Tab-separated table of C-alpha atoms in Angstrom:
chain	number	residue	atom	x	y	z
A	1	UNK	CA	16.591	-6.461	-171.209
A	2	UNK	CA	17.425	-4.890	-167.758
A	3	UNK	CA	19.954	-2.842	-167.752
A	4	UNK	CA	22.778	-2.623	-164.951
A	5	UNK	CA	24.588	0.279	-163.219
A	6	UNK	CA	27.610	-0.489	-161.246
A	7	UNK	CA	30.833	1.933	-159.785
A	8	UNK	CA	33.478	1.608	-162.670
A	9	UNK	CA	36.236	0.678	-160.459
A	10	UNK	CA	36.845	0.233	-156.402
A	11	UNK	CA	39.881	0.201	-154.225
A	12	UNK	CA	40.668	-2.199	-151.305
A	13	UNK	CA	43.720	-3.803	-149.215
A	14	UNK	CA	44.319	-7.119	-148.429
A	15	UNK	CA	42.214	-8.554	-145.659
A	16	UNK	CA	38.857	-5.915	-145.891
A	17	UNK	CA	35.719	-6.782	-147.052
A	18	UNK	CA	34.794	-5.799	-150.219
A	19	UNK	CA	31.089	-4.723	-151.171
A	20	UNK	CA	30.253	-3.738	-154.619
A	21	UNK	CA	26.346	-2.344	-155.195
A	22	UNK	CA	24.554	-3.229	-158.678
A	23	UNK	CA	21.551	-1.242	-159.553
A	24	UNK	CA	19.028	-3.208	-162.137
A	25	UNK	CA	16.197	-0.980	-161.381
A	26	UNK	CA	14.172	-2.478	-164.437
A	27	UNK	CA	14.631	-6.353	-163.395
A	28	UNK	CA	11.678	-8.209	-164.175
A	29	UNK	CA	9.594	-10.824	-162.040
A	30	UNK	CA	11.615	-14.521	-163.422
A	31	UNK	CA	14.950	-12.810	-163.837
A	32	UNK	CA	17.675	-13.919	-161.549
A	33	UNK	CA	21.172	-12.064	-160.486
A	34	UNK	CA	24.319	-13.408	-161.752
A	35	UNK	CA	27.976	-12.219	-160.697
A	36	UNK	CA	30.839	-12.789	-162.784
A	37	UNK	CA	34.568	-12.559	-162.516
A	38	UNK	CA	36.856	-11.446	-164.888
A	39	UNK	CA	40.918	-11.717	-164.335
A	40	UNK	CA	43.256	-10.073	-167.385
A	41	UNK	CA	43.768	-12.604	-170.297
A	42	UNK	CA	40.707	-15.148	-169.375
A	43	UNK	CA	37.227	-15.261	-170.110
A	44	UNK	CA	34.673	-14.552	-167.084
A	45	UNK	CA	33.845	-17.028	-164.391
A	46	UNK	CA	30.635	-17.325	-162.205
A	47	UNK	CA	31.016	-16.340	-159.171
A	48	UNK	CA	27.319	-16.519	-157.813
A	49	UNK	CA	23.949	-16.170	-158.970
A	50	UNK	CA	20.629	-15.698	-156.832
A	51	UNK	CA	16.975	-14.459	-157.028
A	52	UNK	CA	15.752	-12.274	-153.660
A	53	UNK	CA	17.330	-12.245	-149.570
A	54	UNK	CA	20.934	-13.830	-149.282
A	55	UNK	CA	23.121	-15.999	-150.660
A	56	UNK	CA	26.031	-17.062	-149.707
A	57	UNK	CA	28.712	-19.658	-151.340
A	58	UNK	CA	32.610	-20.193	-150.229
A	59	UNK	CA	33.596	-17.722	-152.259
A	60	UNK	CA	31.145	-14.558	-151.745
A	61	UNK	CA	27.590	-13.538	-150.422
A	62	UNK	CA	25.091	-11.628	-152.580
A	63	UNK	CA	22.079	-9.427	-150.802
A	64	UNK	CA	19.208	-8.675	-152.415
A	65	UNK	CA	16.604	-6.781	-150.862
A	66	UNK	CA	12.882	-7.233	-151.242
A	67	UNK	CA	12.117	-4.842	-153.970
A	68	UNK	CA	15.157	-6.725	-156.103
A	69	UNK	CA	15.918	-3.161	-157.578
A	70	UNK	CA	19.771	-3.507	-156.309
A	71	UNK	CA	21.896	-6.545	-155.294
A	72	UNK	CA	25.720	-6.241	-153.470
A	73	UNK	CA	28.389	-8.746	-154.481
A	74	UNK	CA	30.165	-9.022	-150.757
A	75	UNK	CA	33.496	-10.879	-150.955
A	76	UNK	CA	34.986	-11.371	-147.514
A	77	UNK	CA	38.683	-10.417	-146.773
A	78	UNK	CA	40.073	-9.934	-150.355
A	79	UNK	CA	43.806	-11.226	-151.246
A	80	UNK	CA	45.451	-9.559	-154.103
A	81	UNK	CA	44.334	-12.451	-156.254
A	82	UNK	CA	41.041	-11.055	-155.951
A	83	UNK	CA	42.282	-7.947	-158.275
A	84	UNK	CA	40.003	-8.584	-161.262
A	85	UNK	CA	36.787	-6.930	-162.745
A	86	UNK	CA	33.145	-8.273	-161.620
A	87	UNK	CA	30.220	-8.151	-163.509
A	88	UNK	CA	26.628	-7.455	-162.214
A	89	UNK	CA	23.999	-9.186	-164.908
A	90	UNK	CA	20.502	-9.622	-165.225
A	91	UNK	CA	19.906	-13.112	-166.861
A	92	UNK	CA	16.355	-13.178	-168.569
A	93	UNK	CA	14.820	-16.254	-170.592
A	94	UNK	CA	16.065	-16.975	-173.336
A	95	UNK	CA	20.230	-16.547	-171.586
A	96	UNK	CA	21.127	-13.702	-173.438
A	97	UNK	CA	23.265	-12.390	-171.096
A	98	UNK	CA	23.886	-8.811	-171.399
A	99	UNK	CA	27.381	-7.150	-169.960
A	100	UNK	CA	27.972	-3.806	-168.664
A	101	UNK	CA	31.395	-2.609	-168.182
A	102	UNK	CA	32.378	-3.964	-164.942
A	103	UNK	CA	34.037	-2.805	-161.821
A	104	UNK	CA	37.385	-3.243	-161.699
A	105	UNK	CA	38.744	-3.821	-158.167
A	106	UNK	CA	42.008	-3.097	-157.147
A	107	UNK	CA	42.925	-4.894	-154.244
A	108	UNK	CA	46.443	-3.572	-152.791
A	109	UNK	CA	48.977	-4.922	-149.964
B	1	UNK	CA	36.230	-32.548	-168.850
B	2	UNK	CA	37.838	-29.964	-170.940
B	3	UNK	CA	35.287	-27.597	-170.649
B	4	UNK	CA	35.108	-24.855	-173.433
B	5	UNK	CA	37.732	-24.755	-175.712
B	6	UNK	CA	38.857	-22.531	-178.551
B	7	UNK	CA	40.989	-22.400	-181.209
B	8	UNK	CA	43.109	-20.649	-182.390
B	9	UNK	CA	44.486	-17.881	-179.236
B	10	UNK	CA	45.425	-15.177	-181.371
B	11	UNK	CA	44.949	-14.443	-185.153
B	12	UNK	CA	46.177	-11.611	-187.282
B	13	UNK	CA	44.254	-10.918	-190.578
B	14	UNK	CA	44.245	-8.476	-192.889
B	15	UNK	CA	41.658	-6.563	-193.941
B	16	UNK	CA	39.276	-8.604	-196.515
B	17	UNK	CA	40.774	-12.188	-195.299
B	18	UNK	CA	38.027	-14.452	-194.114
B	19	UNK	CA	38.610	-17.533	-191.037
B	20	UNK	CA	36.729	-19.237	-188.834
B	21	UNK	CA	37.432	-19.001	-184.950
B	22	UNK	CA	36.371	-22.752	-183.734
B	23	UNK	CA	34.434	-23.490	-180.375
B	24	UNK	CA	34.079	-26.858	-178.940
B	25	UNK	CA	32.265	-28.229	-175.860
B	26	UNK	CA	32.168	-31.257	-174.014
B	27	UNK	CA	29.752	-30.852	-171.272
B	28	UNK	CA	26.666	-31.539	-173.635
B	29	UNK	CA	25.417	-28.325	-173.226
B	30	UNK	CA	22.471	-27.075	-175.391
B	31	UNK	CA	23.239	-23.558	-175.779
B	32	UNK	CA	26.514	-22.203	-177.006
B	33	UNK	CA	27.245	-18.313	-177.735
B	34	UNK	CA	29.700	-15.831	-179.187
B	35	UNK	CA	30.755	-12.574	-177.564
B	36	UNK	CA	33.548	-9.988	-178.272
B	37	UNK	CA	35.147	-7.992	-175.668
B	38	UNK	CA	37.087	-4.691	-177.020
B	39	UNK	CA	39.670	-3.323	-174.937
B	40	UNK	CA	38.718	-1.976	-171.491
B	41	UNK	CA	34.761	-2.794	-171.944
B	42	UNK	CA	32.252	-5.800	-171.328
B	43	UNK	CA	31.321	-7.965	-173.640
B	44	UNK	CA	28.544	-8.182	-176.428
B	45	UNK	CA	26.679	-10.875	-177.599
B	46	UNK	CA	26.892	-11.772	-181.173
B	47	UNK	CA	25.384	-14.994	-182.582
B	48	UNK	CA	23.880	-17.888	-179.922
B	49	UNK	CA	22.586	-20.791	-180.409
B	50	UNK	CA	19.682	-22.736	-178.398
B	51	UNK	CA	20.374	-26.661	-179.853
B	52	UNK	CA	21.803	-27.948	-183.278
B	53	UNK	CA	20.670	-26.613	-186.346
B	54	UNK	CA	19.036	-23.796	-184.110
B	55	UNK	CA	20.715	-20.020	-184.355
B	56	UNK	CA	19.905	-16.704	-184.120
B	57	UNK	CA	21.282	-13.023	-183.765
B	58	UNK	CA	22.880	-11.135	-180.708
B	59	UNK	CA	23.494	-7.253	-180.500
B	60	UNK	CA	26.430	-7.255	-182.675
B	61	UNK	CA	26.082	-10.097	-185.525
B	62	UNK	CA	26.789	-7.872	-188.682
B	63	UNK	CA	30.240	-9.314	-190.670
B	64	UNK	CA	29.913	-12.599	-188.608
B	65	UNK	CA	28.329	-15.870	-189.440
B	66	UNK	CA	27.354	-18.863	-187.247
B	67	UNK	CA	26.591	-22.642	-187.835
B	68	UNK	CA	25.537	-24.973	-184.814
B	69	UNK	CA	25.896	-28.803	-186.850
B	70	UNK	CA	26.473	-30.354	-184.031
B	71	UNK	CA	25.555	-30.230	-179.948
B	72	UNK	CA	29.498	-30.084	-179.681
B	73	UNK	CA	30.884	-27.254	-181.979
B	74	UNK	CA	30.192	-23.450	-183.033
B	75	UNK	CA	32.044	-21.969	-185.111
B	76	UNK	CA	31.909	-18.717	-185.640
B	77	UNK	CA	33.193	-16.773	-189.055
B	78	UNK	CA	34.226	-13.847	-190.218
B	79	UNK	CA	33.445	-13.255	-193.757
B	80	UNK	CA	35.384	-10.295	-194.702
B	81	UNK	CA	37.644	-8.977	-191.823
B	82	UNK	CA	37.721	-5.345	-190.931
B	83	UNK	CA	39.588	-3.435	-188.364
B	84	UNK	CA	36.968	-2.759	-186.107
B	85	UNK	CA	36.700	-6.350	-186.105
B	86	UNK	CA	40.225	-6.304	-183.884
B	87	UNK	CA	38.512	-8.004	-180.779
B	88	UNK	CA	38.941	-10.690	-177.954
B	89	UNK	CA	36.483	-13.209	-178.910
B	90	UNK	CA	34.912	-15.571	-176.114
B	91	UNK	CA	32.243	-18.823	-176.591
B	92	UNK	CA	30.416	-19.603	-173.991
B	93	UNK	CA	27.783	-22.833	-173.384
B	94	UNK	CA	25.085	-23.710	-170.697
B	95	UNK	CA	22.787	-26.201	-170.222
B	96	UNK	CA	19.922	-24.703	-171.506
B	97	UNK	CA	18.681	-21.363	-172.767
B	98	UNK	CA	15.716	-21.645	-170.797
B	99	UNK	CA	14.863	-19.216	-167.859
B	100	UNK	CA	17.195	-16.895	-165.599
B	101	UNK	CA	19.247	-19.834	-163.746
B	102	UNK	CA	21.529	-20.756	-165.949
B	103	UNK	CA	25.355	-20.396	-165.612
B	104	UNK	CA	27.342	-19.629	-168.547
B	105	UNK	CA	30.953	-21.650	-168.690
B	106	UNK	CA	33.775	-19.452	-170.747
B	107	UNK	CA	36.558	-20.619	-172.917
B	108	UNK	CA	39.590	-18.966	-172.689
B	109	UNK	CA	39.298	-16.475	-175.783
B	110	UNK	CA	40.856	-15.684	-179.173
B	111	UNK	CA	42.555	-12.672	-179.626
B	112	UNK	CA	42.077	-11.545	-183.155
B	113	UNK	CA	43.886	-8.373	-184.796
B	114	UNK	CA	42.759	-7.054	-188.319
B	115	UNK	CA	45.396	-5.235	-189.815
């Protein structure tokens, strides 16, 4: 299973950008890249998912460059209901999802 | 649709007490799964399931037990509770458990403490 390294928690105020880097340096050739979001209390929610270049949904972007090594979760002027911990996974046949510990972003007023 | 939905929302055993934390879906979705999440960390697959009748083990199965009867429900039980069993406890279901695409849909959690 590839394994995923992400900062443990990040900082932001309202209104910036928020970018949040994933390493997967082992990610193999049919896996895809899956963000989740976590808020206190609730179980986590898909935020977006994609496989190489950009995508983009109305709630974040995700890059991926051409060696796939790394992705970046992008989520565009954050609100403090964006406080909540997002997880970078690596889904490989078969769905068994494997969960790191998350960055948990602050977002502040 | 209701989603994924579990029963109960919190639990308190004591040690050596058995139960069974229930998991229900209504999205026919082939593949259902169990997870725990301990306090400040990510969570770990225990038990999944790829169709009725069909199960098999995750990183952490050891003191748990799964049954997949039907498309709709997973149950998931604890034989003999221990403390290190103390645990949020999430099911989770997707379409298939074929290839990388799938999305995984989350139920709101139990929260079980083992006394």
């Amino acid at each position: 299973l590839a394994k995923t390294t992400q900062p443990i928690s990040m900082d932001s105020y309202e209104g910036q950008e928020v970018n949040i880097t994933c390493s997967h340096n082992n990610i193999a050739t049919n896996d895809y890249i899956t963000w989740y979001q976590q808020f206190p209390s609730q179980g986590p929610r898909f935020i977006i998912q994609g496989y190489k270049t950009k995508v983009t949904n109305e709630v974040a972007s995700l890059f991926i460059p051409a060696d796939r090594k790394s992705s970046t979760l992008s989520l565009p002027r954050v609100s403090l209901s964006d406080t909540a911990v997002y997880y970078c996974l690596v889904n490989n046949a078969g769905n068994m999802l494997t969960f790191g510990g998350g960055t948990r972003l602050m977002v502040k007023p | 649709n209701a989603g994924v939905t579990q029963t109960p929302k919190f639990q308190v055993l004591k040690t050596g007490q058995s139960m069974t934390l229930q998991c229900a879906q209504d999205m026919n979705h082939e593949y259902m799964s169990w997870y725990r999440q301990d306090p400040g960390m990510g969570l770990r697959l225990i038990h999944y399931s790829v169709g009725a009748g069909i199960t098999d083990q995750g990183e952490v199965p050891n003191g748990y037990n799964v049954s997949r009867s039907t498309t709709e429900d997973f149950p998931l039980r604890l034989l003999s509770a221990a403390p290190s069993q103390t645990s949020v406890y999430f099911c989770a279901s997707s379409y298939s458990g074929t290839g990388g695409q799938e999305t995984q849909y989350f139920g709101p959690g139990t929260r079980l403490l083992v006394l």
